[in-house]
Coordinates of C-alpha atoms and ligand atoms in Angstrom, one line a residue:
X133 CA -26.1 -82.0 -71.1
X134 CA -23.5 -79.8 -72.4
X135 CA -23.8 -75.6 -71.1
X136 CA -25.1 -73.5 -74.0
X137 CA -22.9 -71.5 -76.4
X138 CA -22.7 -68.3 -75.0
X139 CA -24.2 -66.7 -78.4
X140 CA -27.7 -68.2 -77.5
X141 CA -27.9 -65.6 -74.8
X142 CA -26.1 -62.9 -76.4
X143 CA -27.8 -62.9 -80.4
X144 CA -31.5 -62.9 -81.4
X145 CA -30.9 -65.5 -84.5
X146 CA -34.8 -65.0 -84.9
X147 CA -34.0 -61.2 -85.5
X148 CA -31.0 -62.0 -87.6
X149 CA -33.1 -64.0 -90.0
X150 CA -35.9 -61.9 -89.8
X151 CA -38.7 -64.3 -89.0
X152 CA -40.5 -64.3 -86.0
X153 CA -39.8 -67.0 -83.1
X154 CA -42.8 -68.7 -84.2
X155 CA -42.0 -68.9 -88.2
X156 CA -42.2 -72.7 -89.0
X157 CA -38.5 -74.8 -90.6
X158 CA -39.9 -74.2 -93.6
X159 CA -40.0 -70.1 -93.5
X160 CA -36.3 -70.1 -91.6
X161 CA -35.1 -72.0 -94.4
X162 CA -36.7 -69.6 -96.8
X163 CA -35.8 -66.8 -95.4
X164 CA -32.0 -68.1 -94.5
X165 CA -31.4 -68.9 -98.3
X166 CA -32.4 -65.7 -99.6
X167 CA -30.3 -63.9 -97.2
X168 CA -27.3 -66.1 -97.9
X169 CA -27.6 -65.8 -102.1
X170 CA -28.0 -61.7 -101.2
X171 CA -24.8 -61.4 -98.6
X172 CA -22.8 -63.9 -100.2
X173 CA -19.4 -63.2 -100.6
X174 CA -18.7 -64.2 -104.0
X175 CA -21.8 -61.4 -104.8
X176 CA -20.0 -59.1 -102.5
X177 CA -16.2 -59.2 -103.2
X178 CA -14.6 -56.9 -100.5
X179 CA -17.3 -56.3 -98.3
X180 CA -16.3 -56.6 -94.8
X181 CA -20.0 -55.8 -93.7
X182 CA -21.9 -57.9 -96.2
X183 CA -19.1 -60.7 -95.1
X184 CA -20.0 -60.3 -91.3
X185 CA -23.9 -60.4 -91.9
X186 CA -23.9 -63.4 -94.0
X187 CA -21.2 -65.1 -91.0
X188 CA -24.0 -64.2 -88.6
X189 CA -26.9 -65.0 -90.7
X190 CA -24.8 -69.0 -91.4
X191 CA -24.9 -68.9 -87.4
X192 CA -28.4 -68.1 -86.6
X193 CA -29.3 -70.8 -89.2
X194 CA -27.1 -73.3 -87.8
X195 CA -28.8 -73.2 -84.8
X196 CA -32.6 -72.7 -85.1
X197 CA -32.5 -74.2 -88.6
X198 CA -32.2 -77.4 -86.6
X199 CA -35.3 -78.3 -84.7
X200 CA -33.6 -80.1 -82.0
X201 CA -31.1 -77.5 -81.7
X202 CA -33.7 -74.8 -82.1
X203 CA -36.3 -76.2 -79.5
X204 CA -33.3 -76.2 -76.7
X205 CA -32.3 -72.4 -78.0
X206 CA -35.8 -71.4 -77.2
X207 CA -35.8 -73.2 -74.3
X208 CA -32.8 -71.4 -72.7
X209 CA -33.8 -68.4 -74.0
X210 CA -37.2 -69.1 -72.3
X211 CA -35.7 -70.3 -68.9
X212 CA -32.3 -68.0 -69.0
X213 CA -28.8 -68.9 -68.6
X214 CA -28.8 -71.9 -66.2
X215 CA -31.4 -74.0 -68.4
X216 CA -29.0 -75.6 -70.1
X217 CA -26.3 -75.7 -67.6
X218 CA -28.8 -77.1 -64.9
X219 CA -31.0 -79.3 -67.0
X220 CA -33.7 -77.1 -67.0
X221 CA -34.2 -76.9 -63.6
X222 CA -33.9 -73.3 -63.1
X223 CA -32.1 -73.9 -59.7
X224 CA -28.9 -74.9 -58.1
X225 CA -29.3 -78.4 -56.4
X226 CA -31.8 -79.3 -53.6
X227 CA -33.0 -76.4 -52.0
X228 CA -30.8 -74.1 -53.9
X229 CA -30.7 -70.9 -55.3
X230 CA -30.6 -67.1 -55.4
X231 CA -33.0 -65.1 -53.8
X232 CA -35.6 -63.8 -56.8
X233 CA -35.0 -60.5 -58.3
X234 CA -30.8 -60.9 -58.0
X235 CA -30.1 -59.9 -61.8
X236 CA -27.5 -61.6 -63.6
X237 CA -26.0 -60.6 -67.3
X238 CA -24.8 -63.7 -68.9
X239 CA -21.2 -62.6 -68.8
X240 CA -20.9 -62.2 -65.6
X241 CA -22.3 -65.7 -65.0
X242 CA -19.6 -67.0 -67.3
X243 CA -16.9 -65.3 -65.0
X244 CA -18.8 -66.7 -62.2
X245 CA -18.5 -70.1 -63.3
X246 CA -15.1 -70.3 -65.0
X247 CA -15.9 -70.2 -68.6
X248 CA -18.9 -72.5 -68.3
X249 CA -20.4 -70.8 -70.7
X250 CA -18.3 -70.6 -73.0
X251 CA -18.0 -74.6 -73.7
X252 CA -18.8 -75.5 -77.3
X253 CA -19.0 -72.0 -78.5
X254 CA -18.1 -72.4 -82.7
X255 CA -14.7 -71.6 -83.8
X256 CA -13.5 -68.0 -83.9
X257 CA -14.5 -64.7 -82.1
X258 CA -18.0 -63.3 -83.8
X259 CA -18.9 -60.0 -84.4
X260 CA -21.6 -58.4 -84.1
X261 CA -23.6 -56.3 -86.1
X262 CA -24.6 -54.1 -83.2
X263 CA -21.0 -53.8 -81.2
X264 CA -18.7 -51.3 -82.1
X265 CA -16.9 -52.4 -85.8
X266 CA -13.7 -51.5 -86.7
X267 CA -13.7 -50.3 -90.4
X268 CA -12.1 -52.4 -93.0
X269 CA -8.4 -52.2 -94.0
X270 CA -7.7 -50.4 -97.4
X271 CA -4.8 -51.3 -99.9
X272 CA -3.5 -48.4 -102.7
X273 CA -1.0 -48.8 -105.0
X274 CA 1.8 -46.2 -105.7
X275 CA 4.4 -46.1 -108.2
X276 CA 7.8 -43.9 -107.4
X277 CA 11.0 -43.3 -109.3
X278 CA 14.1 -45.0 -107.8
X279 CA 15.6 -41.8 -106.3
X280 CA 12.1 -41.1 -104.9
X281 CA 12.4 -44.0 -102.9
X282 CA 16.1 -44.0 -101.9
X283 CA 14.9 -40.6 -100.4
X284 CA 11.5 -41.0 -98.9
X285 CA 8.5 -38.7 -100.4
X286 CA 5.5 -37.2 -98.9
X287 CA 2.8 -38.1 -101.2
X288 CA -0.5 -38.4 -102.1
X289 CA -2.6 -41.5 -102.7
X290 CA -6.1 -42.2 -104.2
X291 CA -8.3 -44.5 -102.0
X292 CA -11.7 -45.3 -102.3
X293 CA -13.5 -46.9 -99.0
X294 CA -16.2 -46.0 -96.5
X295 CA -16.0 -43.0 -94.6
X296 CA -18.0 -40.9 -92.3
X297 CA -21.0 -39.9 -94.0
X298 CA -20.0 -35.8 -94.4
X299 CA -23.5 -34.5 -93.9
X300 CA -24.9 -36.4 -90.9
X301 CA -21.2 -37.0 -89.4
X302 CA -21.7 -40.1 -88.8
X303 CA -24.8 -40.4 -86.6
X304 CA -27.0 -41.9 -89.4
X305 CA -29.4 -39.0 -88.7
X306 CA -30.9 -36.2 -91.1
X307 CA -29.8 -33.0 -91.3
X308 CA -31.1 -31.3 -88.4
X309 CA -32.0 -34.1 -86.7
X310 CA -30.2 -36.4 -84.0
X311 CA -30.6 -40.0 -82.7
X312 CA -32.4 -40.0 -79.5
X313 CA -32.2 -42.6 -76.9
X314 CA -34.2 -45.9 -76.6
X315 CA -36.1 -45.8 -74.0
X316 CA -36.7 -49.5 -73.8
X317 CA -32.7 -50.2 -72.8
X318 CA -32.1 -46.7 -71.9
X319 CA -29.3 -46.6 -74.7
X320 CA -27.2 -49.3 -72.9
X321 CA -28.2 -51.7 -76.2
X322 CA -29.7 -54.5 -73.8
X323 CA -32.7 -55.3 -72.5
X324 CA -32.9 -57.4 -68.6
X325 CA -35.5 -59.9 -68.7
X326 CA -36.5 -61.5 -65.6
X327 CA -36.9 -65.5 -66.0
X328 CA -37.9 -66.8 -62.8
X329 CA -34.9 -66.5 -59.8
X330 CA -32.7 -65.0 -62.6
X331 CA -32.7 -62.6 -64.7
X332 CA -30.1 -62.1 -67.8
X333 CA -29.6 -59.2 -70.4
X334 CA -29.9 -59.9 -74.1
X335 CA -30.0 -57.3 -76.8
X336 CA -32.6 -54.7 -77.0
X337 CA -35.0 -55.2 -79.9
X338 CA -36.3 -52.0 -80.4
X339 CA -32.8 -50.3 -81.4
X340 CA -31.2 -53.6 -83.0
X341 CA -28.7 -52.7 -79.7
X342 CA -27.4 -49.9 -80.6
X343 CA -29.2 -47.7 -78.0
X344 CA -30.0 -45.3 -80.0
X345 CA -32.7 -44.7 -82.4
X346 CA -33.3 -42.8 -85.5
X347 CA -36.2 -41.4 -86.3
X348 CA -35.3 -39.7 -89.6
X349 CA -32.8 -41.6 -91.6
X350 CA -30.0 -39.4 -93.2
X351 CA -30.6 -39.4 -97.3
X352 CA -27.4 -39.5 -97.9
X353 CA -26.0 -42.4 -96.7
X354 CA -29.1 -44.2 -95.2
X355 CA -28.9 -43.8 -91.9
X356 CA -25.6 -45.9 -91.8
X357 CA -23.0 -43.0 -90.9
X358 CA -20.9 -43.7 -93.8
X359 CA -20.6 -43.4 -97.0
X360 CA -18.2 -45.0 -100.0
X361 CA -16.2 -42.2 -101.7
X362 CA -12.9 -41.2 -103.5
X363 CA -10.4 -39.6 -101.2
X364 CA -7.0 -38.9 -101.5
X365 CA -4.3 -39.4 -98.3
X366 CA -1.1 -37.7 -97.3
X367 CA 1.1 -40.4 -96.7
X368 CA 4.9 -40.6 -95.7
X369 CA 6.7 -43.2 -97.6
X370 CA 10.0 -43.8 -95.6
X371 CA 13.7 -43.9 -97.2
X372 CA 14.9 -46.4 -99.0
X373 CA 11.7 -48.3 -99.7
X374 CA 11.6 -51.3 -101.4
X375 CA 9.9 -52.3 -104.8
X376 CA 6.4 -54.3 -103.7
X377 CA 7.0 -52.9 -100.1
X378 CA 3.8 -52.5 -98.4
X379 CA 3.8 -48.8 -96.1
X380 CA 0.8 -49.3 -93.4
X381 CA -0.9 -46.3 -92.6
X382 CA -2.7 -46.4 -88.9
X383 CA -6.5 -45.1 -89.0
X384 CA -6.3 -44.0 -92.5
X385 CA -8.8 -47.3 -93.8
X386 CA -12.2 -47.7 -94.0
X387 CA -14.4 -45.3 -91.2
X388 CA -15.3 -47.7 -88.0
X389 CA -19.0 -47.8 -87.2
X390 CA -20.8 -47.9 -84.1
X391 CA -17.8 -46.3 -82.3
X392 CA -15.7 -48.9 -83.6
X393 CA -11.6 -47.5 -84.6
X394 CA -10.7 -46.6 -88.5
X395 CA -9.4 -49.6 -90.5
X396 CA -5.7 -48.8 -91.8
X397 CA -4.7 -48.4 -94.9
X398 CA -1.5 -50.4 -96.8
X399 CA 0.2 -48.9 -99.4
X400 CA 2.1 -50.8 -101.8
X401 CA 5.1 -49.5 -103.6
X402 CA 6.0 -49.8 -107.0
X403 CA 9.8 -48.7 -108.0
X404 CA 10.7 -48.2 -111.4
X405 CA 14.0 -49.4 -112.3
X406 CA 16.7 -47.0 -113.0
X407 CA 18.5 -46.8 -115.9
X408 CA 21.9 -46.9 -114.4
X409 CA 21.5 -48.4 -110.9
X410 CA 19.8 -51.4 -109.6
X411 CA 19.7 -53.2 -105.9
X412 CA 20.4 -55.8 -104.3
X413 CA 19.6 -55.9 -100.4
X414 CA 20.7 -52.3 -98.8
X415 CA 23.6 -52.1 -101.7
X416 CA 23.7 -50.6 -104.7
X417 CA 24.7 -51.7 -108.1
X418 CA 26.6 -50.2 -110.9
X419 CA 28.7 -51.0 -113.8
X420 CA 31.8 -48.8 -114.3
X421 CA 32.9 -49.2 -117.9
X422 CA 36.9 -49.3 -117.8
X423 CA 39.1 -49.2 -121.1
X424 CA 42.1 -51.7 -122.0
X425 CA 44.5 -49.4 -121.0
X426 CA 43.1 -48.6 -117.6
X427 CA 42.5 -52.2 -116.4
X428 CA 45.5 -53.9 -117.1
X429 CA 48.0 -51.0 -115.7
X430 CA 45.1 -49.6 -112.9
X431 CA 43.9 -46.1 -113.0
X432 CA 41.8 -43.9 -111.2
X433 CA 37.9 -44.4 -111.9
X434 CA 35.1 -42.4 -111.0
X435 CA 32.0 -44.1 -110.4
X436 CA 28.8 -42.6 -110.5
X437 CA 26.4 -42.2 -106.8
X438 CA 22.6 -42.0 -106.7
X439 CA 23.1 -38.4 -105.5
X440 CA 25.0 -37.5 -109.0
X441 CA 27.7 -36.8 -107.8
X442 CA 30.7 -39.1 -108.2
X443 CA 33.6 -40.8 -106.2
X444 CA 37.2 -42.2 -107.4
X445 CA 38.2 -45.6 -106.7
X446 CA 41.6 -47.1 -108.0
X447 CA 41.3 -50.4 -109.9
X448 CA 44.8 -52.2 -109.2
X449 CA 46.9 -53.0 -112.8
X450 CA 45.4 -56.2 -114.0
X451 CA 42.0 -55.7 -113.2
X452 CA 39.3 -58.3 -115.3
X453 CA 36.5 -57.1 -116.4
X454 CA 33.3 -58.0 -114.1
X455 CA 35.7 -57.4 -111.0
X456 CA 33.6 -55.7 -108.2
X457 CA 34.5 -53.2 -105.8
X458 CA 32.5 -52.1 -102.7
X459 CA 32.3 -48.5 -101.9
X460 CA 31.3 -48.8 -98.2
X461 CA 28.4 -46.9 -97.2
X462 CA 27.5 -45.1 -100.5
X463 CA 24.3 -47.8 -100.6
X464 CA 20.9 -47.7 -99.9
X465 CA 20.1 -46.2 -96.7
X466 CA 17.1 -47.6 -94.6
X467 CA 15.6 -47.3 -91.0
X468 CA 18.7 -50.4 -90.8
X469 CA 21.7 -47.8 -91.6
X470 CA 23.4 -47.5 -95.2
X471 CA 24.3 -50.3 -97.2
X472 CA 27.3 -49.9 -100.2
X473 CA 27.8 -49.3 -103.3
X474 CA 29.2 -52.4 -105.4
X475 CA 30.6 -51.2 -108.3
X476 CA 31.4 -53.6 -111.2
X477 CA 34.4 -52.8 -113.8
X478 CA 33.3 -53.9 -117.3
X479 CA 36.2 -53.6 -119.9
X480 CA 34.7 -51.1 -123.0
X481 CA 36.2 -52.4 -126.3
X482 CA 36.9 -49.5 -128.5
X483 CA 34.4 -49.9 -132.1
X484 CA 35.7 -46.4 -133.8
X485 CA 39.4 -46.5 -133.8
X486 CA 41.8 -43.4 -134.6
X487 CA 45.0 -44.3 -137.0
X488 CA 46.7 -43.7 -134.3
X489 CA 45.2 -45.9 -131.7
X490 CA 44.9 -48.5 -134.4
X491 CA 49.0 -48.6 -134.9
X492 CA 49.2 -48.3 -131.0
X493 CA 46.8 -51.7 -130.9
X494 CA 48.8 -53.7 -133.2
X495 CA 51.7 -52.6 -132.0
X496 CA 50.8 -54.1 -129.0
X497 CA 49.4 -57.0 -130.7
X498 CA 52.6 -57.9 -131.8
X499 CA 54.2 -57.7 -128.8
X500 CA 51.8 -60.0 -126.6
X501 CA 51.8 -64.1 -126.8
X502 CA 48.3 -65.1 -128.2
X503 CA 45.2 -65.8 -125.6
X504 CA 44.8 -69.3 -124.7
X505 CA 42.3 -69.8 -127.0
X506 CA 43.7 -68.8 -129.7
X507 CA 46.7 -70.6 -129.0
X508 CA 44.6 -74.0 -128.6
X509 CA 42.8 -73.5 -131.7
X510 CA 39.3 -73.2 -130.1
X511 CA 36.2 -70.7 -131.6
X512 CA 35.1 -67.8 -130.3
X513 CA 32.1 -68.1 -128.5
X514 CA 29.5 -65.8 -126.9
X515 CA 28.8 -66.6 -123.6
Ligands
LIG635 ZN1 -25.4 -39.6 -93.3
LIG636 ZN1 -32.8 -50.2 -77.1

């Protein structure tokens, strides 16, 4: 016989149903399906708790929705950890055993045994309702100019999420009130329960094993310790920041409950375009219009930087339009360094000429050989 899943010892799946240990299949069933259409996910888009409940609630069922499998869950939950290990038994081989009244909480009796307990445990780590639950991740959306995030901004953002309920501070109690301990575990959250020679912990009933219990529920948030509400956050978006970059914000997420840490908080970017510059990597991109003049006998051209200001580059004589030059270090800069500018000369064709600059053109019309298109007779064509 295989060891029991650890769960059986650690989770009440009568108590996560909500049906007593004597309900018959028929009621578990009942009482499974109703929980499953109300904790769904589909019902519940987003919510980490209701996903976690109805996880739980699909694993209680999957056990004692099973009469075979229930009647051996009661049974080692009857005779304690080593019923199923030990067939039943309740011992450890002829003559064996520990002296009555040694207590033993099922972890330790896994460490004991090297992880015989945790054989055929189902897929994944669980969580548990009770335990300590870290509070779900938040995502926000923000929307900068480009120069905003070539230079970094401290900002605000609007979340909505769980936090801690602002009138009870997060102990769940009313106002005035405060939890007080179970007495039943003493507030450790687990009950000992002798079962013959052994003895193993479970969770304590009377405060779902939380070890504390509340007497007067807070009316604000129900006795939960949080609350969903609109908040904005102070966030630091870093230089250079990328267009549908995601900035994670540590603790900043949903509240934790039980104890459990803040969830964090992602914040993704949204850069407009900018009307002159774009990017490509850590470099910058910019045309640099050039005229006739300046590209075939080279000039001196200024070309515009993010800052506004300007720096000169010298196109060589000759130059064809769409020729790029790279202006080291006048990029993008990141947490990586500064990446460069690229610069791209694009030859301006004049539409409003003077009389003057109209003689000068044919002038030098006359004095060139055609294009090599012309010359071969071929159209004109748009690329
Ligand atoms: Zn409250
Ligand atoms: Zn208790």
């Amino acid at each position: 016989m295989d060891a029991p899943p650890r769960e059986w010892f650690d989770t009440d799946y009568y108590r996560v149903l909500g049906v007593s240990e004597s309900a018959s299949q028929k009621e578990i069933t009942k009482a499974y399906r109703a929980l499953a259409r109300e904790l769904h996910p589909d019902a519940n888009p987003g919510d980490v708790a209701a996903e976690d409940r109805f996880k739980e609630v699909s694993s209680a069922y999957d056990v004692v929705g099973d009469a075979d499998k229930r009647a051996r869950y009661d049974e080692v939950r009857r005779l304690g950890p080593m019923a199923g290990a030990f067939g039943g038994g309740g011992g450890f081989g002829p003559g064996g055993g520990f002296p009555g009244g040694v207590s033993f909480d099922a972890s330790d009796l896994s460490d004991l045994f090297g992880g015989l307990f945790t054989r055929g445990r189902p897929g994944g780590p669980q969580r548990s309702s009770t335990g300590p639950r870290r509070g779900s991740d938040v995502e926000a959306d923000l929307t900068m100019s480009f120069v905003d995030a070539a230079h970094g901004a401290t900002t605000t953002v609007n979340v909505t999420s769980e936090v801690r309920c602002p009138d009870c501070f997060g102990s769940g109690a009313a106002v005035g009130t405060s939890p007080r301990t179970c007495p039943d575990c003493r507030g450790t959250g687990s009950v000992v329960e002798d079962q013959g020679p052994f003895s193993f912990s479970r969770p304590c009933t009377s405060c779902g094993g939380r070890g504390r219990i509340i007497d007067t529920p807070c009316t604000t948030c129900g006795g939960i310790g949080a609350v969903r509400r609109p908040r904005q956050v102070k966030v630091r978006i870093p230089e250079g920041v990328k267009d549908g970059q995601r900035i994670r914000v540590k603790g900043r997420g949903g509240a934790g409950a039980n104890g459990g840490p803040d969830g964090d908080l992602y914040v993704r970017v949204h850069v407009d375009a900018h009307s002159r510059f774009g990017r490509d990597g850590d470099n910058l991109t910019v045309t640099v219009p050039v005229s006739f003049a300046q590209a075939a006998l080279g000039a001196e051209v200024p070309v515009p930087t993010l800052d506004g200001g300007s720096v000169t580059i010298r196109i060589p004589a000759g130059t064809q339009s769409g020729r790029t030059f790279r202006i080291r270090g006048r990029g993008m800069t990141t947490s990586k360094g500064t990446g460069d500018l690229m610069a791209t000369v694009e030859l301006s064709v004049p539409t409003d000429l003077t009389d003057a600059e109209r003689s000068a053109i044919e002038a030098l019309a006359d004095a060139t050989q055609p294009a090599p298109a012309a010359a071969s007779g071929g159209e004109a064509e748009d690329a």
